[in-house]
Short mmCIF file of C-alpha atoms in Angstrom, two decimals:
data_model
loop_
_atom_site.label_atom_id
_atom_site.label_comp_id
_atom_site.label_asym_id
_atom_site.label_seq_id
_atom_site.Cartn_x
_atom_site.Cartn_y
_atom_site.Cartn_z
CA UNK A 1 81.89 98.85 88.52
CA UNK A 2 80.47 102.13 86.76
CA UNK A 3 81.80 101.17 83.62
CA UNK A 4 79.18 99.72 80.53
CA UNK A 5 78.84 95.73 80.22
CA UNK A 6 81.11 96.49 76.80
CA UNK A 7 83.84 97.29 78.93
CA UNK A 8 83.55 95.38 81.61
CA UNK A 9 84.22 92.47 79.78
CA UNK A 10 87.77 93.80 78.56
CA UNK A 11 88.90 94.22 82.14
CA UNK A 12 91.49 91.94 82.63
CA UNK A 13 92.87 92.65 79.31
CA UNK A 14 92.62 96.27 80.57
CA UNK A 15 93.95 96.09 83.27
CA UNK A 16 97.31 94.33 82.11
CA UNK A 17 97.56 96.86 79.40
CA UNK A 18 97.79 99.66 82.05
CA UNK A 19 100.07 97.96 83.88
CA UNK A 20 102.94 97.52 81.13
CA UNK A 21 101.98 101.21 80.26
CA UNK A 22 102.65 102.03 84.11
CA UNK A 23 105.68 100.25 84.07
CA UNK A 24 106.75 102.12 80.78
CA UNK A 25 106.03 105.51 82.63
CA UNK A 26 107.61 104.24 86.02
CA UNK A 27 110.86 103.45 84.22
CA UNK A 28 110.58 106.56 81.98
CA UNK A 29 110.26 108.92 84.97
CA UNK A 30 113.24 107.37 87.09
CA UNK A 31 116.79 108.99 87.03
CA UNK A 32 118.16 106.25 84.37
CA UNK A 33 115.17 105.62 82.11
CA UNK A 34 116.85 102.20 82.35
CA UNK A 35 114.86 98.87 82.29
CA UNK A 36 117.85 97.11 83.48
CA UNK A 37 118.06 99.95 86.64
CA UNK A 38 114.23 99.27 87.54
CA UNK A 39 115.33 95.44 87.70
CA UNK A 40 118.12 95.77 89.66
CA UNK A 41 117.08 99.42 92.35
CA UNK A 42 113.14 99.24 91.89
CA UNK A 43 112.27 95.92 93.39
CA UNK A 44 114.67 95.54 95.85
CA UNK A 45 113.61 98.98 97.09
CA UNK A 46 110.49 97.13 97.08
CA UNK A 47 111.31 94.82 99.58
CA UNK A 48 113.13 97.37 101.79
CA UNK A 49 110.63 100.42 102.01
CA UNK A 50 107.61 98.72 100.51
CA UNK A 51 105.83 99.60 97.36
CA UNK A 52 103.87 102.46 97.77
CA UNK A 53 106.60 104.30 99.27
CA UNK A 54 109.46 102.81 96.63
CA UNK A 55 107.26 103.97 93.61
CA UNK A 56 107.86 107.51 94.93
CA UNK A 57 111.05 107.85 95.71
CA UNK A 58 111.98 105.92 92.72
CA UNK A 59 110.55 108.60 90.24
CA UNK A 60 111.11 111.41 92.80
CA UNK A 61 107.15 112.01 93.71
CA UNK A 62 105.32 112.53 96.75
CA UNK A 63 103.19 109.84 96.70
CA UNK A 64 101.37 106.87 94.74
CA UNK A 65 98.09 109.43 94.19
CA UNK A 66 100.70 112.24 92.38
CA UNK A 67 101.99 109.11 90.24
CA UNK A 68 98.46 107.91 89.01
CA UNK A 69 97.53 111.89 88.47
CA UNK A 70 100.84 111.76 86.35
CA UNK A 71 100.26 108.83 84.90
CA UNK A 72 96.75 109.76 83.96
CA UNK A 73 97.97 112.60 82.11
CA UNK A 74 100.53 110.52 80.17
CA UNK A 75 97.57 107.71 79.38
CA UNK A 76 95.43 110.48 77.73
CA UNK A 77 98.36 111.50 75.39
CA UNK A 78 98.01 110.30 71.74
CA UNK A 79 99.23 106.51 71.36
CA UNK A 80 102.35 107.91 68.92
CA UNK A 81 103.67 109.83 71.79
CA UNK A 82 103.15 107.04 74.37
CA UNK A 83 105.27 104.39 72.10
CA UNK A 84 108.01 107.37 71.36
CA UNK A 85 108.68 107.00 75.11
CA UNK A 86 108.71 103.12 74.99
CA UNK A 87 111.20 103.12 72.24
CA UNK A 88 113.63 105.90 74.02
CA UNK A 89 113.89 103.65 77.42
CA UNK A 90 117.60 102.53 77.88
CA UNK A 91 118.01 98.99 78.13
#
């Protein structure tokens, strides 16, 4: 809502950008750095524990606030470094 009209009219394509970025860093910061992993323990912790609390004990953080400070941090990082990580994930 603070943002200028110029941006406001990229938000949905914003907003699904940082999400595949998020899901880049989730799977990057878990114990296998494996896609297939986040498939197969992510969701269904998911449905057990319920998101909030699955998203930090799947990348070993205290809570969803430390992962968006995290993630924050990773976002402002130069786009070659961000991709480097995408292309390292296991499958």
């Amino acid at each position: 809502d603070t943002v200028s009209d110029d941006v406001k009219r990229y938000h949905l394509e914003l907003a699904y950008d940082s999400g595949a970025w998020a899901t880049v860093f989730l799977i990057d910061r878990s114990p296998t750095r494996s896609v297939s992993a986040m498939r197969d323990e992510f969701y269904p912790l998911i449905k057990a524990i319920g998101w909030e609390a699955a998203l930090a004990q799947y990348v070993d953080m205290k809570d969803t606030p430390e992962f968006y400070d995290v993630f924050e941090d990773f976002m402002a990082r130069p786009l070659d470094e961000q991709v480097a990580v995408l292309k390292s994930l296991q499958p």
